[in-house]
Tab-separated table of N, CA, C and O and ligand atoms in Angstrom:
chain	number	residue	atom	x	y	z
A	133	MET	N	-1.429	-109.521	-64.710
A	133	MET	CA	-1.946	-110.314	-65.832
A	133	MET	C	-1.962	-111.788	-65.417
A	133	MET	O	-1.064	-112.225	-64.750
A	134	PRO	N	-2.914	-112.593	-65.883
A	134	PRO	CA	-4.062	-112.156	-66.672
A	134	PRO	C	-5.046	-111.318	-65.837
A	134	PRO	O	-5.045	-111.387	-64.622
A	135	TYR	N	-5.840	-110.552	-66.563
A	135	TYR	CA	-6.855	-109.728	-65.941
A	135	TYR	C	-8.203	-110.381	-66.208
A	135	TYR	O	-8.525	-110.723	-67.343
A	136	ARG	N	-8.990	-110.551	-65.154
A	136	ARG	CA	-10.339	-111.108	-65.329
A	136	ARG	C	-11.334	-110.259	-64.583
A	136	ARG	O	-11.075	-109.862	-63.458
A	137	ASN	N	-12.457	-110.014	-65.196
A	137	ASN	CA	-13.481	-109.225	-64.537
A	137	ASN	C	-14.857	-109.729	-64.937
A	137	ASN	O	-15.055	-110.174	-66.067
A	138	GLN	N	-15.761	-109.657	-63.994
A	138	GLN	CA	-17.138	-110.056	-64.235
A	138	GLN	C	-17.873	-108.882	-64.881
A	138	GLN	O	-17.680	-107.730	-64.466
A	139	ILE	N	-18.673	-109.169	-65.894
A	139	ILE	CA	-19.534	-108.135	-66.475
A	139	ILE	C	-20.931	-108.394	-65.900
A	139	ILE	O	-21.653	-109.288	-66.381
A	140	PHE	N	-21.278	-107.666	-64.853
A	140	PHE	CA	-22.531	-107.954	-64.159
A	140	PHE	C	-23.726	-107.698	-65.070
A	140	PHE	O	-23.812	-106.647	-65.705
A	141	GLY	N	-24.590	-108.684	-65.189
A	141	GLY	CA	-25.765	-108.554	-66.056
A	141	GLY	C	-25.502	-108.941	-67.497
A	141	GLY	O	-26.418	-108.984	-68.306
A	142	GLY	N	-24.228	-109.233	-67.831
A	142	GLY	CA	-23.889	-109.620	-69.196
A	142	GLY	C	-24.005	-108.475	-70.180
A	142	GLY	O	-24.196	-107.318	-69.794
A	143	LEU	N	-23.886	-108.818	-71.438
A	143	LEU	CA	-23.927	-107.786	-72.487
A	143	LEU	C	-25.338	-107.606	-73.030
A	143	LEU	O	-26.190	-108.486	-72.892
A	144	PHE	N	-25.549	-106.480	-73.666
A	144	PHE	CA	-26.788	-106.165	-74.393
A	144	PHE	C	-26.452	-104.977	-75.285
A	144	PHE	O	-25.440	-104.294	-75.052
A	145	PRO	N	-27.269	-104.762	-76.321
A	145	PRO	CA	-26.963	-103.656	-77.229
A	145	PRO	C	-26.873	-102.338	-76.470
A	145	PRO	O	-27.710	-102.062	-75.605
A	146	SER	N	-25.855	-101.586	-76.767
A	146	SER	CA	-25.491	-100.287	-76.179
A	146	SER	C	-24.462	-100.411	-75.059
A	146	SER	O	-23.885	-99.411	-74.648
A	147	ARG	N	-24.233	-101.622	-74.574
A	147	ARG	CA	-23.211	-101.781	-73.550
A	147	ARG	C	-21.820	-101.693	-74.195
A	147	ARG	O	-21.619	-102.193	-75.310
A	148	SER	N	-20.893	-101.071	-73.515
A	148	SER	CA	-19.560	-100.959	-74.103
A	148	SER	C	-18.464	-101.162	-73.063
A	148	SER	O	-18.682	-100.989	-71.858
A	149	ILE	N	-17.322	-101.549	-73.566
A	149	ILE	CA	-16.142	-101.807	-72.732
A	149	ILE	C	-14.991	-101.008	-73.314
A	149	ILE	O	-14.742	-101.060	-74.520
A	150	THR	N	-14.349	-100.248	-72.469
A	150	THR	CA	-13.190	-99.472	-72.909
A	150	THR	C	-11.974	-99.944	-72.133
A	150	THR	O	-12.011	-100.025	-70.904
A	151	LEU	N	-10.921	-100.262	-72.862
A	151	LEU	CA	-9.672	-100.674	-72.223
A	151	LEU	C	-8.581	-99.716	-72.654
A	151	LEU	O	-8.479	-99.389	-73.841
A	152	SER	N	-7.788	-99.279	-71.715
A	152	SER	CA	-6.610	-98.525	-72.117
A	152	SER	C	-5.388	-99.210	-71.543
A	152	SER	O	-5.453	-99.871	-70.491
A	153	GLY	N	-4.293	-99.083	-72.246
A	153	GLY	CA	-3.090	-99.779	-71.812
A	153	GLY	C	-1.904	-99.439	-72.675
A	153	GLY	O	-1.914	-98.466	-73.424
A	154	MET	N	-0.929	-100.303	-72.535
A	154	MET	CA	0.376	-100.062	-73.147
A	154	MET	C	0.892	-101.405	-73.662
A	154	MET	O	0.746	-102.426	-72.983
A	155	VAL	N	1.451	-101.385	-74.850
A	155	VAL	CA	2.056	-102.595	-75.409
A	155	VAL	C	3.552	-102.561	-75.091
A	155	VAL	O	4.232	-101.611	-75.481
A	156	PRO	N	4.067	-103.554	-74.395
A	156	PRO	CA	5.502	-103.551	-74.083
A	156	PRO	C	6.340	-103.595	-75.365
A	156	PRO	O	5.886	-104.093	-76.393
A	157	PRO	N	7.558	-103.074	-75.318
A	157	PRO	CA	8.423	-103.011	-76.504
A	157	PRO	C	8.717	-104.372	-77.134
A	157	PRO	O	8.928	-104.456	-78.339
A	158	ASN	N	8.703	-105.410	-76.295
A	158	ASN	CA	9.053	-106.744	-76.820
A	158	ASN	C	7.828	-107.638	-77.015
A	158	ASN	O	7.952	-108.859	-77.060
A	159	ALA	N	6.653	-107.045	-77.132
A	159	ALA	CA	5.411	-107.828	-77.172
A	159	ALA	C	5.337	-108.726	-78.400
A	159	ALA	O	5.748	-108.334	-79.495
A	160	THR	N	4.781	-109.916	-78.213
A	160	THR	CA	4.468	-110.796	-79.347
A	160	THR	C	2.966	-110.761	-79.630
A	160	THR	O	2.535	-110.552	-80.748
A	161	ARG	N	2.164	-110.970	-78.576
A	161	ARG	CA	0.713	-110.944	-78.754
A	161	ARG	C	0.009	-110.799	-77.410
A	161	ARG	O	0.589	-111.066	-76.358
A	162	PHE	N	-1.217	-110.335	-77.472
A	162	PHE	CA	-2.100	-110.420	-76.306
A	162	PHE	C	-3.501	-110.650	-76.809
A	162	PHE	O	-3.756	-110.622	-78.033
A	163	HIS	N	-4.426	-110.932	-75.894
A	163	HIS	CA	-5.810	-111.069	-76.338
A	163	HIS	C	-6.784	-110.523	-75.313
A	163	HIS	O	-6.484	-110.451	-74.117
A	164	ILE	N	-7.915	-110.122	-75.839
A	164	ILE	CA	-9.055	-109.691	-75.036
A	164	ILE	C	-10.167	-110.683	-75.364
A	164	ILE	O	-10.528	-110.828	-76.535
A	165	ASN	N	-10.684	-111.364	-74.351
A	165	ASN	CA	-11.767	-112.315	-74.579
A	165	ASN	C	-13.035	-111.855	-73.883
A	165	ASN	O	-12.995	-111.452	-72.713
A	166	LEU	N	-14.144	-111.968	-74.578
A	166	LEU	CA	-15.455	-111.819	-73.952
A	166	LEU	C	-16.059	-113.211	-73.925
A	166	LEU	O	-16.252	-113.834	-74.980
A	167	LYS	N	-16.334	-113.706	-72.706
A	167	LYS	CA	-16.687	-115.111	-72.561
A	167	LYS	C	-18.029	-115.337	-71.886
A	167	LYS	O	-18.482	-114.527	-71.082
A	168	ALA	N	-18.629	-116.460	-72.237
A	168	ALA	CA	-19.838	-116.962	-71.587
A	168	ALA	C	-19.509	-118.381	-71.155
A	168	ALA	O	-19.518	-119.287	-71.983
A	169	GLY	N	-19.152	-118.573	-69.903
A	169	GLY	CA	-18.682	-119.887	-69.464
A	169	GLY	C	-17.448	-120.261	-70.258
A	169	GLY	O	-16.501	-119.484	-70.373
A	170	ASN	N	-17.502	-121.431	-70.880
A	170	ASN	CA	-16.366	-121.939	-71.637
A	170	ASN	C	-16.315	-121.392	-73.077
A	170	ASN	O	-15.369	-121.635	-73.809
A	171	THR	N	-17.372	-120.684	-73.434
A	171	THR	CA	-17.473	-120.136	-74.790
A	171	THR	C	-16.765	-118.793	-74.879
A	171	THR	O	-16.954	-117.943	-74.013
A	172	THR	N	-15.961	-118.607	-75.913
A	172	THR	CA	-15.384	-117.283	-76.167
A	172	THR	C	-16.187	-116.645	-77.285
A	172	THR	O	-16.064	-117.024	-78.457
A	173	ALA	N	-17.029	-115.693	-76.904
A	173	ALA	CA	-17.901	-115.044	-77.889
A	173	ALA	C	-17.085	-114.140	-78.802
A	173	ALA	O	-17.359	-114.044	-79.997
A	174	LEU	N	-16.108	-113.464	-78.221
A	174	LEU	CA	-15.238	-112.587	-79.014
A	174	LEU	C	-13.815	-112.666	-78.480
A	174	LEU	O	-13.580	-112.453	-77.282
A	175	HIS	N	-12.903	-112.982	-79.362
A	175	HIS	CA	-11.465	-113.035	-79.075
A	175	HIS	C	-10.825	-111.985	-79.972
A	175	HIS	O	-10.952	-112.054	-81.197
A	176	ILE	N	-10.227	-110.998	-79.362
A	176	ILE	CA	-9.509	-109.953	-80.115
A	176	ILE	C	-8.041	-110.152	-79.808
A	176	ILE	O	-7.623	-110.040	-78.657
A	177	ASN	N	-7.265	-110.473	-80.828
A	177	ASN	CA	-5.911	-110.973	-80.604
A	177	ASN	C	-4.865	-110.224	-81.447
A	177	ASN	O	-4.516	-110.639	-82.545
A	178	PRO	N	-4.385	-109.094	-80.932
A	178	PRO	CA	-3.295	-108.405	-81.630
A	178	PRO	C	-2.030	-109.269	-81.630
A	178	PRO	O	-1.627	-109.791	-80.580
A	179	ARG	N	-1.458	-109.441	-82.827
A	179	ARG	CA	-0.210	-110.221	-82.976
A	179	ARG	C	0.825	-109.314	-83.621
A	179	ARG	O	0.696	-108.941	-84.792
A	180	PHE	N	1.827	-108.980	-82.842
A	180	PHE	CA	2.811	-108.004	-83.312
A	180	PHE	C	3.845	-108.646	-84.234
A	180	PHE	O	4.464	-107.969	-85.038
A	181	ASN	N	3.970	-109.961	-84.140
A	181	ASN	CA	4.893	-110.667	-85.049
A	181	ASN	C	4.269	-110.857	-86.429
A	181	ASN	O	4.965	-111.125	-87.400
A	182	GLU	N	2.949	-110.736	-86.525
A	182	GLU	CA	2.262	-110.871	-87.820
A	182	GLU	C	1.668	-109.540	-88.265
A	182	GLU	O	1.100	-109.438	-89.353
A	183	ASN	N	1.730	-108.543	-87.374
A	183	ASN	CA	1.187	-107.217	-87.659
A	183	ASN	C	-0.298	-107.251	-88.024
A	183	ASN	O	-0.721	-106.672	-89.028
A	184	VAL	N	-1.075	-107.929	-87.199
A	184	VAL	CA	-2.496	-108.098	-87.483
A	184	VAL	C	-3.263	-108.195	-86.165
A	184	VAL	O	-2.660	-108.442	-85.107
A	185	ILE	N	-4.552	-107.963	-86.223
A	185	ILE	CA	-5.425	-108.238	-85.079
A	185	ILE	C	-6.388	-109.339	-85.516
A	185	ILE	O	-7.263	-109.107	-86.364
A	186	VAL	N	-6.177	-110.537	-85.001
A	186	VAL	CA	-7.036	-111.676	-85.325
A	186	VAL	C	-8.295	-111.603	-84.465
A	186	VAL	O	-8.228	-111.310	-83.273
A	187	ARG	N	-9.450	-111.841	-85.081
A	187	ARG	CA	-10.704	-111.934	-84.334
A	187	ARG	C	-11.316	-113.299	-84.590
A	187	ARG	O	-11.320	-113.776	-85.744
A	188	ASN	N	-11.877	-113.879	-83.519
A	188	ASN	CA	-12.474	-115.200	-83.683
A	188	ASN	C	-13.392	-115.480	-82.503
A	188	ASN	O	-13.482	-114.679	-81.551
A	189	SER	N	-14.074	-116.618	-82.558
A	189	SER	CA	-14.895	-117.113	-81.458
A	189	SER	C	-14.551	-118.579	-81.238
A	189	SER	O	-14.165	-119.284	-82.179
A	190	LYS	N	-14.692	-119.008	-79.986
A	190	LYS	CA	-14.478	-120.422	-79.679
A	190	LYS	C	-15.801	-120.975	-79.132
A	190	LYS	O	-16.189	-120.674	-78.001
A	191	LEU	N	-16.485	-121.724	-79.983
A	191	LEU	CA	-17.787	-122.280	-79.641
A	191	LEU	C	-17.641	-123.795	-79.554
A	191	LEU	O	-16.990	-124.401	-80.416
A	192	ASN	N	-18.245	-124.416	-78.539
A	192	ASN	CA	-18.113	-125.867	-78.343
A	192	ASN	C	-16.658	-126.319	-78.414
A	192	ASN	O	-16.336	-127.328	-79.035
A	193	ASN	N	-15.786	-125.502	-77.815
A	193	ASN	CA	-14.351	-125.818	-77.748
A	193	ASN	C	-13.603	-125.760	-79.075
A	193	ASN	O	-12.473	-126.240	-79.159
A	194	CYS	N	-14.224	-125.224	-80.118
A	194	CYS	CA	-13.563	-125.131	-81.424
A	194	CYS	C	-13.468	-123.686	-81.877
A	194	CYS	O	-14.471	-122.960	-81.874
A	195	TRP	N	-12.280	-123.309	-82.351
A	195	TRP	CA	-12.127	-121.995	-82.966
A	195	TRP	C	-12.827	-121.990	-84.316
A	195	TRP	O	-12.766	-122.968	-85.064
A	196	GLY	N	-13.454	-120.878	-84.629
A	196	GLY	CA	-14.086	-120.705	-85.940
A	196	GLY	C	-13.099	-120.113	-86.930
A	196	GLY	O	-11.886	-120.218	-86.760
A	197	SER	N	-13.628	-119.482	-87.950
A	197	SER	CA	-12.740	-118.889	-88.957
A	197	SER	C	-12.315	-117.500	-88.486
A	197	SER	O	-13.096	-116.759	-87.898
A	198	GLU	N	-11.073	-117.185	-88.782
A	198	GLU	CA	-10.500	-115.925	-88.300
A	198	GLU	C	-10.882	-114.761	-89.199
A	198	GLU	O	-10.865	-114.881	-90.420
A	199	ASP	N	-11.202	-113.634	-88.580
A	199	ASP	CA	-11.302	-112.366	-89.302
A	199	ASP	C	-9.968	-111.668	-89.094
A	199	ASP	O	-9.501	-111.534	-87.957
A	200	ARG	N	-9.365	-111.194	-90.187
A	200	ARG	CA	-8.045	-110.546	-90.088
A	200	ARG	C	-7.978	-109.220	-90.827
A	200	ARG	O	-6.991	-108.507	-90.709
A	201	HIS	N	-9.013	-108.949	-91.617
A	201	HIS	CA	-8.932	-107.742	-92.448
A	201	HIS	C	-8.926	-106.480	-91.588
A	201	HIS	O	-9.767	-106.311	-90.709
A	202	LEU	N	-7.976	-105.586	-91.845
A	202	LEU	CA	-7.905	-104.298	-91.153
A	202	LEU	C	-7.912	-103.192	-92.212
A	202	LEU	O	-6.893	-102.946	-92.860
A	203	PRO	N	-9.069	-102.551	-92.378
A	203	PRO	CA	-9.207	-101.573	-93.474
A	203	PRO	C	-8.228	-100.405	-93.377
A	203	PRO	O	-7.859	-99.834	-94.399
A	204	ILE	N	-7.818	-100.071	-92.149
A	204	ILE	CA	-6.888	-98.935	-92.028
A	204	ILE	C	-5.512	-99.395	-91.543
A	204	ILE	O	-4.727	-98.615	-91.040
A	205	GLY	N	-5.256	-100.685	-91.696
A	205	GLY	CA	-3.948	-101.196	-91.276
A	205	GLY	C	-3.913	-101.481	-89.785
A	205	GLY	O	-4.907	-101.337	-89.084
A	206	MET	N	-2.745	-101.871	-89.303
A	206	MET	CA	-2.564	-102.256	-87.908
A	206	MET	C	-2.354	-100.999	-87.054
A	206	MET	O	-1.350	-100.308	-87.210
A	207	PRO	N	-3.317	-100.695	-86.168
A	207	PRO	CA	-3.216	-99.448	-85.418
A	207	PRO	C	-2.427	-99.571	-84.110
A	207	PRO	O	-2.178	-98.556	-83.462
A	208	LEU	N	-2.076	-100.792	-83.724
A	208	LEU	CA	-1.348	-100.992	-82.462
A	208	LEU	C	0.115	-101.245	-82.759
A	208	LEU	O	0.442	-101.920	-83.730
A	209	SER	N	0.978	-100.737	-81.924
A	209	SER	CA	2.394	-101.073	-82.099
A	209	SER	C	3.098	-101.265	-80.778
A	209	SER	O	2.668	-100.756	-79.735
A	210	ARG	N	4.173	-102.003	-80.866
A	210	ARG	CA	5.026	-102.251	-79.696
A	210	ARG	C	5.485	-100.923	-79.106
A	210	ARG	O	5.840	-100.013	-79.852
A	211	GLY	N	5.450	-100.850	-77.791
A	211	GLY	CA	5.958	-99.655	-77.110
A	211	GLY	C	4.979	-98.491	-77.066
A	211	GLY	O	5.330	-97.426	-76.574
A	212	GLN	N	3.757	-98.696	-77.574
A	212	GLN	CA	2.802	-97.589	-77.659
A	212	GLN	C	1.602	-97.798	-76.730
A	212	GLN	O	1.143	-98.921	-76.528
A	213	ALA	N	1.083	-96.693	-76.235
A	213	ALA	CA	-0.172	-96.714	-75.482
A	213	ALA	C	-1.340	-96.817	-76.463
A	213	ALA	O	-1.205	-96.461	-77.636
A	214	PHE	N	-2.464	-97.312	-75.982
A	214	PHE	CA	-3.630	-97.479	-76.858
A	214	PHE	C	-4.909	-97.402	-76.026
A	214	PHE	O	-4.889	-97.547	-74.800
A	215	SER	N	-6.018	-97.215	-76.739
A	215	SER	CA	-7.325	-97.467	-76.145
A	215	SER	C	-8.125	-98.319	-77.136
A	215	SER	O	-7.982	-98.163	-78.356
A	216	ILE	N	-8.895	-99.242	-76.590
A	216	ILE	CA	-9.756	-100.104	-77.413
A	216	ILE	C	-11.167	-99.981	-76.862
A	216	ILE	O	-11.378	-100.119	-75.645
A	217	TRP	N	-12.101	-99.696	-77.739
A	217	TRP	CA	-13.487	-99.502	-77.343
A	217	TRP	C	-14.302	-100.567	-78.051
A	217	TRP	O	-14.245	-100.684	-79.288
A	218	ILE	N	-15.025	-101.377	-77.282
A	218	ILE	CA	-15.846	-102.456	-77.836
A	218	ILE	C	-17.300	-102.124	-77.524
A	218	ILE	O	-17.686	-102.073	-76.354
A	219	LEU	N	-18.068	-101.885	-78.559
A	219	LEU	CA	-19.481	-101.566	-78.375
A	219	LEU	C	-20.313	-102.754	-78.819
A	219	LEU	O	-20.171	-103.237	-79.950
A	220	CYS	N	-21.168	-103.236	-77.924
A	220	CYS	CA	-22.091	-104.324	-78.273
A	220	CYS	C	-23.312	-103.726	-78.952
A	220	CYS	O	-23.974	-102.858	-78.383
A	221	GLU	N	-23.583	-104.173	-80.169
A	221	GLU	CA	-24.810	-103.772	-80.853
A	221	GLU	C	-25.653	-105.019	-81.106
A	221	GLU	O	-25.225	-106.123	-80.791
A	222	THR	N	-26.827	-104.837	-81.685
A	222	THR	CA	-27.745	-105.963	-81.877
A	222	THR	C	-27.131	-107.063	-82.747
A	222	THR	O	-27.195	-108.236	-82.397
A	223	GLN	N	-26.513	-106.649	-83.870
A	223	GLN	CA	-25.997	-107.630	-84.831
A	223	GLN	C	-24.512	-107.928	-84.664
A	223	GLN	O	-24.027	-108.924	-85.180
A	224	CYS	N	-23.816	-107.013	-84.029
A	224	CYS	CA	-22.356	-107.134	-84.049
A	224	CYS	C	-21.716	-106.393	-82.877
A	224	CYS	O	-22.386	-105.632	-82.170
A	225	PHE	N	-20.428	-106.627	-82.711
A	225	PHE	CA	-19.584	-105.767	-81.891
A	225	PHE	C	-18.933	-104.764	-82.826
A	225	PHE	O	-18.457	-105.140	-83.907
A	226	LYS	N	-18.903	-103.514	-82.400
A	226	LYS	CA	-18.169	-102.502	-83.142
A	226	LYS	C	-16.916	-102.200	-82.333
A	226	LYS	O	-17.005	-101.940	-81.132
A	227	VAL	N	-15.772	-102.226	-82.982
A	227	VAL	CA	-14.519	-102.039	-82.250
A	227	VAL	C	-13.740	-100.862	-82.837
A	227	VAL	O	-13.539	-100.776	-84.056
A	228	ALA	N	-13.373	-99.955	-81.948
A	228	ALA	CA	-12.562	-98.800	-82.337
A	228	ALA	C	-11.250	-98.850	-81.564
A	228	ALA	O	-11.208	-99.263	-80.402
A	229	VAL	N	-10.182	-98.445	-82.226
A	229	VAL	CA	-8.871	-98.378	-81.585
A	229	VAL	C	-8.370	-96.940	-81.683
A	229	VAL	O	-8.432	-96.335	-82.761
A	230	ASN	N	-7.939	-96.412	-80.575
A	230	ASN	CA	-7.454	-95.022	-80.501
A	230	ASN	C	-8.461	-94.054	-81.123
A	230	ASN	O	-8.103	-93.138	-81.859
A	231	GLY	N	-9.736	-94.316	-80.826
A	231	GLY	CA	-10.790	-93.399	-81.256
A	231	GLY	C	-11.240	-93.553	-82.694
A	231	GLY	O	-12.094	-92.810	-83.159
A	232	GLN	N	-10.684	-94.533	-83.395
A	232	GLN	CA	-11.051	-94.719	-84.797
A	232	GLN	C	-11.676	-96.094	-85.001
A	232	GLN	O	-11.101	-97.107	-84.587
A	233	HIS	N	-12.844	-96.120	-85.655
A	233	HIS	CA	-13.514	-97.404	-85.911
A	233	HIS	C	-12.586	-98.322	-86.702
A	233	HIS	O	-12.000	-97.907	-87.702
A	234	LEU	N	-12.474	-99.570	-86.252
A	234	LEU	CA	-11.551	-100.482	-86.933
A	234	LEU	C	-12.257	-101.650	-87.620
A	234	LEU	O	-11.968	-101.989	-88.753
A	235	PHE	N	-13.184	-102.300	-86.889
A	235	PHE	CA	-13.914	-103.410	-87.522
A	235	PHE	C	-15.222	-103.662	-86.789
A	235	PHE	O	-15.394	-103.244	-85.647
A	236	ASP	N	-16.115	-104.354	-87.502
A	236	ASP	CA	-17.319	-104.915	-86.899
A	236	ASP	C	-17.101	-106.419	-86.804
A	236	ASP	O	-16.374	-106.995	-87.626
A	237	TYR	N	-17.726	-107.031	-85.846
A	237	TYR	CA	-17.649	-108.488	-85.707
A	237	TYR	C	-19.066	-108.993	-85.468
A	237	TYR	O	-19.634	-108.768	-84.397
A	238	ASN	N	-19.632	-109.639	-86.482
A	238	ASN	CA	-21.005	-110.137	-86.345
A	238	ASN	C	-21.082	-111.180	-85.243
A	238	ASN	O	-20.203	-112.039	-85.138
A	239	HIS	N	-22.138	-111.102	-84.445
A	239	HIS	CA	-22.261	-112.043	-83.332
A	239	HIS	C	-22.335	-113.481	-83.839
A	239	HIS	O	-23.141	-113.797	-84.703
A	240	ARG	N	-21.490	-114.311	-83.304
A	240	ARG	CA	-21.553	-115.754	-83.595
A	240	ARG	C	-22.182	-116.484	-82.411
A	240	ARG	O	-22.624	-117.619	-82.535
A	241	PHE	N	-22.141	-115.838	-81.249
A	241	PHE	CA	-22.791	-116.365	-80.041
A	241	PHE	C	-23.838	-115.325	-79.649
A	241	PHE	O	-23.520	-114.284	-79.077
A	242	PRO	N	-25.102	-115.570	-80.023
A	242	PRO	CA	-26.116	-114.517	-79.915
A	242	PRO	C	-26.708	-114.310	-78.525
A	242	PRO	O	-27.449	-113.349	-78.335
A	243	ASN	N	-26.388	-115.182	-77.575
A	243	ASN	CA	-26.975	-115.027	-76.232
A	243	ASN	C	-26.171	-113.994	-75.440
A	243	ASN	O	-25.418	-114.326	-74.519
A	244	LEU	N	-26.366	-112.751	-75.837
A	244	LEU	CA	-25.507	-111.668	-75.340
A	244	LEU	C	-25.488	-111.574	-73.820
A	244	LEU	O	-24.443	-111.322	-73.217
A	245	ARG	N	-26.642	-111.769	-73.198
A	245	ARG	CA	-26.737	-111.650	-71.731
A	245	ARG	C	-25.862	-112.665	-71.000
A	245	ARG	O	-25.543	-112.494	-69.831
A	246	GLN	N	-25.544	-113.743	-71.713
A	246	GLN	CA	-24.698	-114.773	-71.078
A	246	GLN	C	-23.213	-114.429	-71.151
A	246	GLN	O	-22.386	-115.091	-70.529
A	247	ILE	N	-22.885	-113.418	-71.936
A	247	ILE	CA	-21.471	-113.024	-72.065
A	247	ILE	C	-21.153	-112.122	-70.881
A	247	ILE	O	-21.501	-110.942	-70.867
A	248	ASP	N	-20.537	-112.700	-69.864
A	248	ASP	CA	-20.392	-111.949	-68.613
A	248	ASP	C	-18.988	-111.996	-68.010
A	248	ASP	O	-18.813	-111.704	-66.832
A	249	GLN	N	-18.006	-112.381	-68.834
A	249	GLN	CA	-16.630	-112.344	-68.337
A	249	GLN	C	-15.723	-111.649	-69.342
A	249	GLN	O	-15.784	-111.922	-70.536
A	250	LEU	N	-14.896	-110.791	-68.799
A	250	LEU	CA	-13.872	-110.106	-69.599
A	250	LEU	C	-12.520	-110.635	-69.142
A	250	LEU	O	-12.248	-110.697	-67.932
A	251	GLU	N	-11.698	-111.008	-70.101
A	251	GLU	CA	-10.397	-111.605	-69.780
A	251	GLU	C	-9.348	-110.961	-70.696
A	251	GLU	O	-9.587	-110.826	-71.890
A	252	VAL	N	-8.253	-110.549	-70.127
A	252	VAL	CA	-7.157	-109.983	-70.923
A	252	VAL	C	-5.879	-110.697	-70.509
A	252	VAL	O	-5.569	-110.767	-69.305
A	253	GLU	N	-5.177	-111.240	-71.484
A	253	GLU	CA	-3.959	-111.995	-71.171
A	253	GLU	C	-2.898	-111.729	-72.223
A	253	GLU	O	-3.217	-111.414	-73.368
A	254	GLY	N	-1.668	-111.899	-71.830
A	254	GLY	CA	-0.574	-111.809	-72.784
A	254	GLY	C	0.287	-110.577	-72.576
A	254	GLY	O	0.372	-110.040	-71.472
A	255	ASP	N	0.897	-110.122	-73.663
A	255	ASP	CA	1.901	-109.064	-73.593
A	255	ASP	C	1.251	-107.690	-73.645
A	255	ASP	O	1.205	-107.041	-74.703
A	256	VAL	N	0.730	-107.251	-72.517
A	256	VAL	CA	0.064	-105.953	-72.435
A	256	VAL	C	0.048	-105.516	-70.976
A	256	VAL	O	0.054	-106.349	-70.066
A	257	THR	N	0.039	-104.221	-70.776
A	257	THR	CA	-0.143	-103.651	-69.439
A	257	THR	C	-1.404	-102.798	-69.493
A	257	THR	O	-1.486	-101.861	-70.285
A	258	LEU	N	-2.389	-103.158	-68.678
A	258	LEU	CA	-3.635	-102.383	-68.670
A	258	LEU	C	-3.525	-101.234	-67.700
A	258	LEU	O	-3.004	-101.378	-66.601
A	259	SER	N	-4.050	-100.090	-68.098
A	259	SER	CA	-4.094	-98.962	-67.157
A	259	SER	C	-5.521	-98.603	-66.771
A	259	SER	O	-5.738	-97.944	-65.764
A	260	GLY	N	-6.484	-99.051	-67.549
A	260	GLY	CA	-7.871	-98.759	-67.195
A	260	GLY	C	-8.840	-99.656	-67.951
A	260	GLY	O	-8.597	-100.014	-69.090
A	261	VAL	N	-9.897	-100.038	-67.259
A	261	VAL	CA	-10.975	-100.811	-67.877
A	261	VAL	C	-12.284	-100.206	-67.403
A	261	VAL	O	-12.473	-100.001	-66.206
A	262	GLN	N	-13.138	-99.895	-68.349
A	262	GLN	CA	-14.432	-99.317	-67.977
A	262	GLN	C	-15.532	-100.071	-68.694
A	262	GLN	O	-15.482	-100.256	-69.925
A	263	ILE	N	-16.526	-100.515	-67.942
A	263	ILE	CA	-17.676	-101.197	-68.515
A	263	ILE	C	-18.879	-100.297	-68.270
A	263	ILE	O	-19.163	-99.956	-67.129
A	264	SER	N	-19.507	-99.869	-69.360
A	264	SER	CA	-20.636	-98.960	-69.137
A	264	SER	C	-21.840	-99.343	-69.992
A	264	SER	O	-21.764	-100.178	-70.832
B	79	GAL	C1	-5.007	-120.030	-82.490
B	79	GAL	C2	-4.376	-119.593	-81.187
B	79	GAL	C3	-5.457	-119.136	-80.232
B	79	GAL	C4	-6.326	-118.099	-80.902
B	79	GAL	C5	-6.830	-118.605	-82.230
B	79	GAL	C6	-7.668	-117.555	-82.945
B	79	GAL	O1	-4.024	-120.376	-83.409
B	79	GAL	O2	-3.691	-120.676	-80.603
B	79	GAL	O3	-4.872	-118.595	-79.057
B	79	GAL	O4	-5.611	-116.898	-81.091
B	79	GAL	O5	-5.747	-118.974	-83.063
B	79	GAL	O6	-8.116	-118.031	-84.186
């Protein structure tokens, strides 16, 4: 950690990223960023001290408003393995955790092809990353 990978060709509708890993027992937080240069198009930030997954974007060096609503509650926990699936669609990212749809995130940075970096940092151990 941190984990960084290039997404060759950037994103487009139907492209998806699957991450599997493990949350350490003493985890506080980690994040998954999809970036275009200095822009963070999507920040997925599980916070175990707040029991929430914060979603946001950082455009022109400023964080926007946070999405925090989790319709089925917090699906990640300390000490547990997980999988996170991020599907890029035309209007939004669709995100599923452990095979269950969790939230949509409407694109705030619409130049999808420019989103070409995947970054994972914080309290997590990755076991697999697949970009398809
Ligand atoms: C901030 C935090 C950032 C990011 C952001 C998301 O408070 O420092 O790392 O998580 O919230 O809105």
